[in-house]
PDB file of C-alpha atoms in Angstrom:
ATOM      1  CA  MET A   1       0.000   0.000   0.000  1.00 38.00           C
ATOM      2  CA  PRO A   2       2.324   2.808  -1.200  1.00 36.00           C
ATOM      3  CA  ALA A   3       1.852   6.309   0.165  1.00 37.00           C
ATOM      4  CA  PRO A   4       2.094   9.682  -1.575  1.00 36.00           C
ATOM      5  CA  PRO A   5       4.274  12.512  -0.287  1.00 34.00           C
ATOM      6  CA  ALA A   6       3.395  13.743   3.186  1.00 35.00           C
ATOM      7  CA  THR A   7       0.826  16.532   3.492  1.00 36.00           C
ATOM      8  CA  ASN A   8       0.008  19.047   6.204  1.00 37.00           C
ATOM      9  CA  THR A   9      -3.739  18.763   5.589  1.00 41.00           C
ATOM     10  CA  THR A  10      -5.737  17.272   8.445  1.00 61.00           C
ATOM     11  CA  LYS A  11      -8.611  15.259   6.997  1.00 79.00           C
ATOM     12  CA  GLY A  12      -9.848  13.601  10.183  1.00 86.00           C
ATOM     13  CA  PHE A  13      -8.959  11.388  13.122  1.00 91.00           C
ATOM     14  CA  VAL A  14      -9.077   7.638  12.353  1.00 93.00           C
ATOM     15  CA  LEU A  15      -9.119   4.794  14.876  1.00 95.00           C
ATOM     16  CA  VAL A  16      -7.559   1.709  13.243  1.00 95.00           C
ATOM     17  CA  VAL A  17      -8.289  -1.673  14.851  1.00 95.00           C
ATOM     18  CA  GLU A  18      -6.179  -4.394  13.182  1.00 93.00           C
ATOM     19  CA  ASP A  19      -4.569  -7.426  14.831  1.00 92.00           C
ATOM     20  CA  ASP A  20      -1.947  -7.978  12.100  1.00 91.00           C
ATOM     21  CA  ALA A  21       1.013  -5.901  13.305  1.00 93.00           C
ATOM     22  CA  ALA A  22       2.557  -5.392   9.871  1.00 93.00           C
ATOM     23  CA  LEU A  23      -0.717  -4.346   8.265  1.00 92.00           C
ATOM     24  CA  ARG A  24      -1.568  -2.137  11.245  1.00 92.00           C
ATOM     25  CA  LEU A  25       1.726  -0.268  10.876  1.00 93.00           C
ATOM     26  CA  LEU A  26       1.251   0.007   7.111  1.00 93.00           C
ATOM     27  CA  LEU A  27      -2.266   1.417   7.501  1.00 93.00           C
ATOM     28  CA  GLU A  28      -1.126   3.867  10.145  1.00 92.00           C
ATOM     29  CA  HIS A  29       1.764   5.141   8.065  1.00 92.00           C
ATOM     30  CA  SER A  30      -0.255   5.336   4.846  1.00 91.00           C
ATOM     31  CA  LEU A  31      -3.139   7.248   6.442  1.00 92.00           C
ATOM     32  CA  GLN A  32      -0.796   9.659   8.215  1.00 90.00           C
ATOM     33  CA  GLN A  33       0.942  10.353   4.914  1.00 89.00           C
ATOM     34  CA  ARG A  34      -2.455  11.182   3.426  1.00 89.00           C
ATOM     35  CA  GLY A  35      -3.206  13.736   6.101  1.00 87.00           C
ATOM     36  CA  TYR A  36      -5.144  11.773   8.722  1.00 90.00           C
ATOM     37  CA  GLN A  37      -4.488  11.676  12.436  1.00 88.00           C
ATOM     38  CA  VAL A  38      -4.322   8.008  13.405  1.00 92.00           C
ATOM     39  CA  HIS A  39      -4.536   5.936  16.561  1.00 93.00           C
ATOM     40  CA  ALA A  40      -3.903   2.239  15.863  1.00 94.00           C
ATOM     41  CA  VAL A  41      -4.630  -0.651  18.253  1.00 94.00           C
ATOM     42  CA  ALA A  42      -4.390  -4.434  17.979  1.00 93.00           C
ATOM     43  CA  ASP A  43      -7.739  -5.575  19.359  1.00 93.00           C
ATOM     44  CA  ALA A  44     -11.245  -4.646  20.446  1.00 92.00           C
ATOM     45  CA  GLU A  45     -10.317  -4.377  24.120  1.00 93.00           C
ATOM     46  CA  HIS A  46      -7.766  -1.647  23.472  1.00 93.00           C
ATOM     47  CA  ALA A  47     -10.175   0.046  21.070  1.00 93.00           C
ATOM     48  CA  LEU A  48     -12.924   0.228  23.696  1.00 93.00           C
ATOM     49  CA  THR A  49     -10.500   1.535  26.318  1.00 91.00           C
ATOM     50  CA  PHE A  50      -9.433   4.270  23.918  1.00 90.00           C
ATOM     51  CA  LEU A  51     -13.038   5.144  23.031  1.00 90.00           C
ATOM     52  CA  GLU A  52     -13.871   5.697  26.689  1.00 86.00           C
ATOM     53  CA  GLY A  53     -11.905   8.947  26.622  1.00 81.00           C
ATOM     54  CA  THR A  54     -11.656   9.952  22.970  1.00 83.00           C
ATOM     55  CA  ARG A  55     -14.043  10.026  20.034  1.00 85.00           C
ATOM     56  CA  PRO A  56     -12.353   9.722  16.623  1.00 89.00           C
ATOM     57  CA  ASP A  57     -13.956  10.937  13.408  1.00 89.00           C
ATOM     58  CA  VAL A  58     -14.144   7.426  11.937  1.00 92.00           C
ATOM     59  CA  ALA A  59     -13.295   3.850  12.982  1.00 93.00           C
ATOM     60  CA  LEU A  60     -11.583   1.386  10.617  1.00 94.00           C
ATOM     61  CA  LEU A  61     -12.170  -2.154  11.871  1.00 92.00           C
ATOM     62  CA  ASP A  62     -10.769  -5.535  10.964  1.00 89.00           C
ATOM     63  CA  TRP A  63     -13.387  -8.305  11.155  1.00 81.00           C
ATOM     64  CA  MET A  64     -11.456 -11.363  12.323  1.00 83.00           C
ATOM     65  CA  MET A  65      -9.540 -10.613  15.504  1.00 87.00           C
ATOM     66  CA  PRO A  66      -8.703 -12.647  18.613  1.00 84.00           C
ATOM     67  CA  GLY A  67     -11.165 -12.141  21.451  1.00 86.00           C
ATOM     68  CA  LEU A  68     -13.977  -9.796  20.480  1.00 88.00           C
ATOM     69  CA  SER A  69     -14.407  -9.794  16.691  1.00 87.00           C
ATOM     70  CA  GLY A  70     -14.757  -6.653  14.638  1.00 85.00           C
ATOM     71  CA  LEU A  71     -18.424  -7.496  14.103  1.00 85.00           C
ATOM     72  CA  GLU A  72     -19.005  -7.701  17.867  1.00 88.00           C
ATOM     73  CA  LEU A  73     -16.971  -4.543  18.436  1.00 91.00           C
ATOM     74  CA  CYS A  74     -19.150  -2.706  15.936  1.00 89.00           C
ATOM     75  CA  ARG A  75     -22.260  -3.816  17.821  1.00 88.00           C
ATOM     76  CA  VAL A  76     -20.818  -2.659  21.168  1.00 91.00           C
ATOM     77  CA  ILE A  77     -19.876   0.731  19.723  1.00 90.00           C
ATOM     78  CA  ARG A  78     -23.393   1.221  18.398  1.00 87.00           C
ATOM     79  CA  GLN A  79     -24.786   0.596  21.892  1.00 87.00           C
ATOM     80  CA  LYS A  80     -22.771   3.454  23.426  1.00 85.00           C
ATOM     81  CA  PRO A  81     -24.736   6.737  23.548  1.00 79.00           C
ATOM     82  CA  GLY A  82     -21.823   8.941  22.530  1.00 79.00           C
ATOM     83  CA  LEU A  83     -20.754   6.677  19.660  1.00 85.00           C
ATOM     84  CA  LYS A  84     -24.038   5.680  18.026  1.00 81.00           C
ATOM     85  CA  ASP A  85     -23.323   7.879  15.009  1.00 83.00           C
ATOM     86  CA  LEU A  86     -19.581   7.174  14.739  1.00 88.00           C
ATOM     87  CA  PRO A  87     -18.771   6.280  11.102  1.00 90.00           C
ATOM     88  CA  ILE A  88     -17.496   2.686  10.930  1.00 89.00           C
ATOM     89  CA  LEU A  89     -15.700   1.097   7.986  1.00 90.00           C
ATOM     90  CA  PHE A  90     -14.874  -2.607   7.833  1.00 87.00           C
ATOM     91  CA  LEU A  91     -11.638  -3.627   6.092  1.00 85.00           C
ATOM     92  CA  THR A  92     -11.659  -7.410   5.922  1.00 79.00           C
ATOM     93  CA  ALA A  93     -10.665 -10.465   3.921  1.00 74.00           C
ATOM     94  CA  ARG A  94     -14.228 -11.799   4.085  1.00 68.00           C
ATOM     95  CA  THR A  95     -15.746 -11.453   0.628  1.00 61.00           C
ATOM     96  CA  GLU A  96     -19.080 -13.316   0.723  1.00 64.00           C
ATOM     97  CA  GLU A  97     -22.223 -11.282   0.120  1.00 65.00           C
ATOM     98  CA  GLN A  98     -23.680 -12.514   3.411  1.00 67.00           C
ATOM     99  CA  ASP A  99     -20.629 -11.121   5.224  1.00 61.00           C
ATOM    100  CA  LEU A 100     -21.336  -7.715   3.730  1.00 63.00           C
ATOM    101  CA  ILE A 101     -24.953  -7.958   4.823  1.00 71.00           C
ATOM    102  CA  ASN A 102     -23.969  -9.014   8.348  1.00 67.00           C
ATOM    103  CA  GLY A 103     -21.508  -6.136   8.644  1.00 63.00           C
ATOM    104  CA  LEU A 104     -24.042  -3.554   7.555  1.00 70.00           C
ATOM    105  CA  ASP A 105     -26.758  -5.099   9.727  1.00 66.00           C
ATOM    106  CA  HIS A 106     -24.490  -4.799  12.782  1.00 64.00           C
ATOM    107  CA  GLY A 107     -24.066  -1.072  12.197  1.00 71.00           C
ATOM    108  CA  ALA A 108     -21.169  -0.636   9.775  1.00 78.00           C
ATOM    109  CA  ASP A 109     -21.453   2.264   7.328  1.00 83.00           C
ATOM    110  CA  ALA A 110     -19.160   0.861   4.651  1.00 82.00           C
ATOM    111  CA  TYR A 111     -17.241  -2.302   3.766  1.00 81.00           C
ATOM    112  CA  LEU A 112     -13.976  -2.851   1.884  1.00 84.00           C
ATOM    113  CA  THR A 113     -12.283  -6.168   1.175  1.00 81.00           C
ATOM    114  CA  LYS A 114      -8.560  -6.904   1.439  1.00 79.00           C
ATOM    115  CA  PRO A 115      -6.366  -6.336  -0.423  1.00 79.00           C
ATOM    116  CA  CYS A 116      -7.430  -2.746  -0.942  1.00 82.00           C
ATOM    117  CA  SER A 117      -5.492   0.108  -2.516  1.00 86.00           C
ATOM    118  CA  ALA A 118      -4.638   3.081  -0.333  1.00 87.00           C
ATOM    119  CA  ASP A 119      -6.370   5.406  -2.798  1.00 89.00           C
ATOM    120  CA  LYS A 120      -9.618   3.449  -2.578  1.00 88.00           C
ATOM    121  CA  LEU A 121      -9.449   3.419   1.220  1.00 91.00           C
ATOM    122  CA  ASP A 122      -8.759   7.146   1.270  1.00 90.00           C
ATOM    123  CA  ALA A 123     -11.724   7.822  -1.007  1.00 89.00           C
ATOM    124  CA  ARG A 124     -14.064   5.738   1.150  1.00 87.00           C
ATOM    125  CA  LEU A 125     -12.904   7.459   4.338  1.00 90.00           C
ATOM    126  CA  ARG A 126     -13.383  10.880   2.778  1.00 87.00           C
ATOM    127  CA  ALA A 127     -16.897   9.930   1.722  1.00 85.00           C
ATOM    128  CA  LEU A 128     -17.751   8.792   5.262  1.00 85.00           C
ATOM    129  CA  LEU A 129     -16.337  11.969   6.768  1.00 85.00           C
ATOM    130  CA  ARG A 130     -18.293  14.177   4.362  1.00 78.00           C
ATOM    131  CA  ARG A 131     -21.457  12.315   5.271  1.00 74.00           C
ATOM    132  CA  ALA A 132     -20.730  12.612   8.998  1.00 70.00           C
ATOM    133  CA  ARG A 133     -19.938  16.323   8.842  1.00 64.00           C
ATOM    134  CA  PRO A 134     -22.545  17.784   6.491  1.00 50.00           C
ATOM    135  CA  SER A 135     -22.930  20.979   8.506  1.00 50.00           C
ATOM    136  CA  GLN A 136     -19.363  21.519   9.693  1.00 55.00           C
ATOM    137  CA  ASP A 137     -18.597  24.324   7.261  1.00 69.00           C
ATOM    138  CA  GLN A 138     -17.675  26.345  10.338  1.00 83.00           C
ATOM    139  CA  ILE A 139     -16.812  25.537  13.935  1.00 88.00           C
ATOM    140  CA  SER A 140     -17.154  28.368  16.426  1.00 89.00           C
ATOM    141  CA  PHE A 141     -16.309  28.861  20.074  1.00 91.00           C
ATOM    142  CA  GLY A 142     -16.601  32.255  21.717  1.00 90.00           C
ATOM    143  CA  PRO A 143     -14.994  34.782  19.337  1.00 92.00           C
ATOM    144  CA  LEU A 144     -13.179  32.046  17.380  1.00 94.00           C
ATOM    145  CA  LEU A 145     -14.376  30.793  14.022  1.00 92.00           C
ATOM    146  CA  LEU A 146     -12.674  27.885  12.251  1.00 92.00           C
ATOM    147  CA  GLU A 147     -13.522  26.817   8.697  1.00 87.00           C
ATOM    148  CA  PRO A 148     -12.163  23.268   8.178  1.00 82.00           C
ATOM    149  CA  GLU A 149     -12.716  23.313   4.424  1.00 76.00           C
ATOM    150  CA  ASN A 150     -10.134  26.046   3.795  1.00 78.00           C
ATOM    151  CA  HIS A 151      -8.286  26.152   7.154  1.00 84.00           C
ATOM    152  CA  HIS A 152      -9.457  29.746   7.680  1.00 89.00           C
ATOM    153  CA  VAL A 153      -9.389  30.983  11.288  1.00 93.00           C
ATOM    154  CA  THR A 154     -10.671  34.278  12.677  1.00 95.00           C
ATOM    155  CA  ARG A 155     -11.142  35.821  16.106  1.00 94.00           C
ATOM    156  CA  ALA A 156     -13.944  38.395  16.224  1.00 90.00           C
ATOM    157  CA  GLY A 157     -13.409  38.944  12.510  1.00 89.00           C
ATOM    158  CA  ARG A 158      -9.623  39.254  12.751  1.00 91.00           C
ATOM    159  CA  VAL A 159      -7.834  36.787  10.463  1.00 93.00           C
ATOM    160  CA  ILE A 160      -5.394  34.527  12.315  1.00 94.00           C
ATOM    161  CA  THR A 161      -2.475  32.951  10.470  1.00 92.00           C
ATOM    162  CA  LEU A 162      -1.398  29.583  11.862  1.00 89.00           C
ATOM    163  CA  GLY A 163       1.273  27.071  10.974  1.00 88.00           C
ATOM    164  CA  PRO A 164       0.104  23.517  10.188  1.00 86.00           C
ATOM    165  CA  THR A 165       0.836  22.155  13.671  1.00 88.00           C
ATOM    166  CA  GLU A 166      -0.827  25.098  15.429  1.00 92.00           C
ATOM    167  CA  TYR A 167      -3.873  24.646  13.188  1.00 91.00           C
ATOM    168  CA  ARG A 168      -4.088  20.964  14.101  1.00 88.00           C
ATOM    169  CA  LEU A 169      -3.895  21.852  17.802  1.00 92.00           C
ATOM    170  CA  LEU A 170      -6.708  24.370  17.467  1.00 94.00           C
ATOM    171  CA  ASP A 171      -8.774  21.932  15.395  1.00 90.00           C
ATOM    172  CA  ILE A 172      -8.508  19.358  18.204  1.00 91.00           C
ATOM    173  CA  LEU A 173      -9.219  21.818  21.013  1.00 93.00           C
ATOM    174  CA  ILE A 174     -12.152  23.608  19.378  1.00 92.00           C
ATOM    175  CA  ARG A 175     -14.038  20.389  18.612  1.00 87.00           C
ATOM    176  CA  GLN A 176     -14.209  19.610  22.346  1.00 88.00           C
ATOM    177  CA  PRO A 177     -14.025  23.011  24.058  1.00 90.00           C
ATOM    178  CA  ARG A 178     -13.266  23.147  27.784  1.00 91.00           C
ATOM    179  CA  LYS A 179     -12.034  19.542  27.700  1.00 91.00           C
ATOM    180  CA  VAL A 180      -8.524  19.246  29.101  1.00 93.00           C
ATOM    181  CA  PHE A 181      -6.199  17.427  26.705  1.00 92.00           C
ATOM    182  CA  SER A 182      -3.023  15.963  28.187  1.00 92.00           C
ATOM    183  CA  ARG A 183       0.277  16.630  26.470  1.00 91.00           C
ATOM    184  CA  GLU A 184       0.559  12.889  25.792  1.00 89.00           C
ATOM    185  CA  LEU A 185      -2.804  12.801  24.014  1.00 88.00           C
ATOM    186  CA  LEU A 186      -2.052  15.896  21.927  1.00 90.00           C
ATOM    187  CA  LEU A 187       1.320  14.407  21.035  1.00 86.00           C
ATOM    188  CA  GLU A 188      -0.343  11.185  19.885  1.00 81.00           C
ATOM    189  CA  ARG A 189      -3.132  12.922  17.978  1.00 81.00           C
ATOM    190  CA  ILE A 190      -0.777  15.157  15.996  1.00 81.00           C
ATOM    191  CA  TRP A 191       2.453  13.199  15.580  1.00 77.00           C
ATOM    192  CA  GLY A 192       1.172   9.628  15.927  1.00 71.00           C
ATOM    193  CA  THR A 193       2.534   6.756  17.979  1.00 64.00           C
ATOM    194  CA  ASN A 194       5.550   5.845  15.862  1.00 61.00           C
ATOM    195  CA  VAL A 195       7.355   9.187  15.932  1.00 62.00           C
ATOM    196  CA  HIS A 196       9.617  10.146  18.832  1.00 73.00           C
ATOM    197  CA  VAL A 197       8.730  13.704  19.851  1.00 76.00           C
ATOM    198  CA  GLU A 198       9.381  15.147  23.298  1.00 84.00           C
ATOM    199  CA  LEU A 199       6.463  16.367  25.423  1.00 84.00           C
ATOM    200  CA  ARG A 200       7.899  19.869  25.598  1.00 88.00           C
ATOM    201  CA  THR A 201       7.337  20.128  21.844  1.00 90.00           C
ATOM    202  CA  VAL A 202       3.622  20.371  22.630  1.00 91.00           C
ATOM    203  CA  ASP A 203       4.321  23.282  24.977  1.00 93.00           C
ATOM    204  CA  VAL A 204       6.274  25.091  22.246  1.00 93.00           C
ATOM    205  CA  HIS A 205       3.418  24.823  19.748  1.00 94.00           C
ATOM    206  CA  ILE A 206       0.826  25.775  22.375  1.00 95.00           C
ATOM    207  CA  ARG A 207       2.821  28.963  23.047  1.00 94.00           C
ATOM    208  CA  ARG A 208       2.824  29.727  19.325  1.00 94.00           C
ATOM    209  CA  LEU A 209      -0.912  29.079  19.094  1.00 96.00           C
ATOM    210  CA  ARG A 210      -1.579  31.235  22.165  1.00 95.00           C
ATOM    211  CA  LYS A 211       0.489  34.077  20.697  1.00 94.00           C
ATOM    212  CA  ALA A 212      -1.413  33.901  17.409  1.00 94.00           C
ATOM    213  CA  LEU A 213      -4.864  33.786  19.020  1.00 95.00           C
ATOM    214  CA  ASN A 214      -4.393  36.447  21.669  1.00 92.00           C
ATOM    215  CA  GLU A 215      -3.447  40.010  20.855  1.00 91.00           C
ATOM    216  CA  PRO A 216      -2.483  42.443  23.679  1.00 90.00           C
ATOM    217  CA  GLY A 217      -5.539  43.245  25.777  1.00 89.00           C
ATOM    218  CA  GLU A 218      -7.476  40.170  24.654  1.00 91.00           C
ATOM    219  CA  ALA A 219      -8.406  37.378  27.051  1.00 92.00           C
ATOM    220  CA  ASP A 220      -6.299  34.229  26.765  1.00 93.00           C
ATOM    221  CA  LEU A 221      -8.493  31.512  25.253  1.00 94.00           C
ATOM    222  CA  ILE A 222      -6.117  28.667  26.115  1.00 95.00           C
ATOM    223  CA  ARG A 223      -6.227  27.438  29.687  1.00 94.00           C
ATOM    224  CA  THR A 224      -3.204  25.644  31.111  1.00 94.00           C
ATOM    225  CA  VAL A 225      -4.083  23.037  33.736  1.00 92.00           C
ATOM    226  CA  ARG A 226      -1.020  22.311  35.822  1.00 89.00           C
ATOM    227  CA  SER A 227       0.149  18.672  35.533  1.00 86.00           C
ATOM    228  CA  ALA A 228      -2.861  17.908  33.304  1.00 90.00           C
ATOM    229  CA  GLY A 229      -2.666  19.689  29.960  1.00 93.00           C
ATOM    230  CA  TYR A 230      -4.488  22.334  27.946  1.00 95.00           C
ATOM    231  CA  ALA A 231      -8.054  23.327  27.110  1.00 94.00           C
ATOM    232  CA  LEU A 232      -9.784  25.895  24.930  1.00 94.00           C
ATOM    233  CA  ASP A 233     -11.797  27.902  27.451  1.00 91.00           C
ATOM    234  CA  ASP A 234     -13.605  31.246  27.267  1.00 84.00           C
ATOM    235  CA  SER A 235     -14.346  31.485  30.990  1.00 77.00           C
ATOM    236  CA  ARG A 236     -11.474  33.903  31.511  1.00 65.00           C
ATOM    237  CA  MET A 237     -12.873  36.116  28.754  1.00 60.00           C
ATOM    238  CA  GLU A 238     -16.218  36.190  30.567  1.00 52.00           C
ATOM    239  CA  HIS A 239     -14.396  36.925  33.836  1.00 49.00           C
ATOM    240  CA  ASP A 240     -12.437  39.771  32.264  1.00 50.00           C
ATOM    241  CA  ALA A 241     -15.662  41.237  30.885  1.00 45.00           C
ATOM    242  CA  SER A 242     -17.192  41.467  34.377  1.00 45.00           C
ATOM    243  CA  PRO A 243     -17.212  45.064  35.760  1.00 44.00           C
ATOM    244  CA  SER A 244     -16.009  43.869  39.155  1.00 40.00           C
ATOM    245  CA  ALA A 245     -13.272  41.612  37.831  1.00 39.00           C
ATOM    246  CA  PRO A 246      -9.709  42.643  38.706  1.00 40.00           C
ATOM    247  CA  THR A 247      -7.240  43.187  35.909  1.00 35.00           C
ATOM    248  CA  ALA A 248      -5.576  39.917  34.938  1.00 36.00           C
ATOM    249  CA  PRO A 249      -1.809  39.801  35.268  1.00 31.00           C
TER     250      PRO A 249
END
């Protein structure tokens, strides 16, 4: 499954569940090269543990795995309130028509058989993401407005220029505002699990993002939680707007 040159475009966050280590690594690398954020795990148990704290944009499931099968995992995901509408794509060696029917009946949105070209997989993922985000032309939080289609960011009408990594950070934070993201999670979401990057790298890019978002006199929209991580939070802006609020240092 050859990959094209790397791109800075962030298409979406994909959870890959594949028990074959070589194929799992190949899928992870190929999708990252095509602009996806990827978290790859070997089985359903690790997938469910991950889904307890993070919702990806789409799940790519193998069917035949030790323990809980992909079919059973799909059924469990569909029973979880926060994941009922999560796009699910099966990538499997099973080719019988009845297998396709069973997969769709258990809640899958699409089905691809192995071997599958990376271009075909990419196209199917993009189709699922378009379907899942029909109204996400803009994402707003407080004075911030993010347009995923063209990577355009403004604050109260002021255009903000961001580097690719700072944009990815904002894209993660703004989709779950006020949620505290650990440095480890941000590191994994942006750089993946197979790249060695120090935790302080996250701090460097957060400082750059903070500098770009906040002009002198404006409330800081990024909250630092000591020993925990970072969150996009407008509570300080509301506090600063209060007539009785003291001037922030």
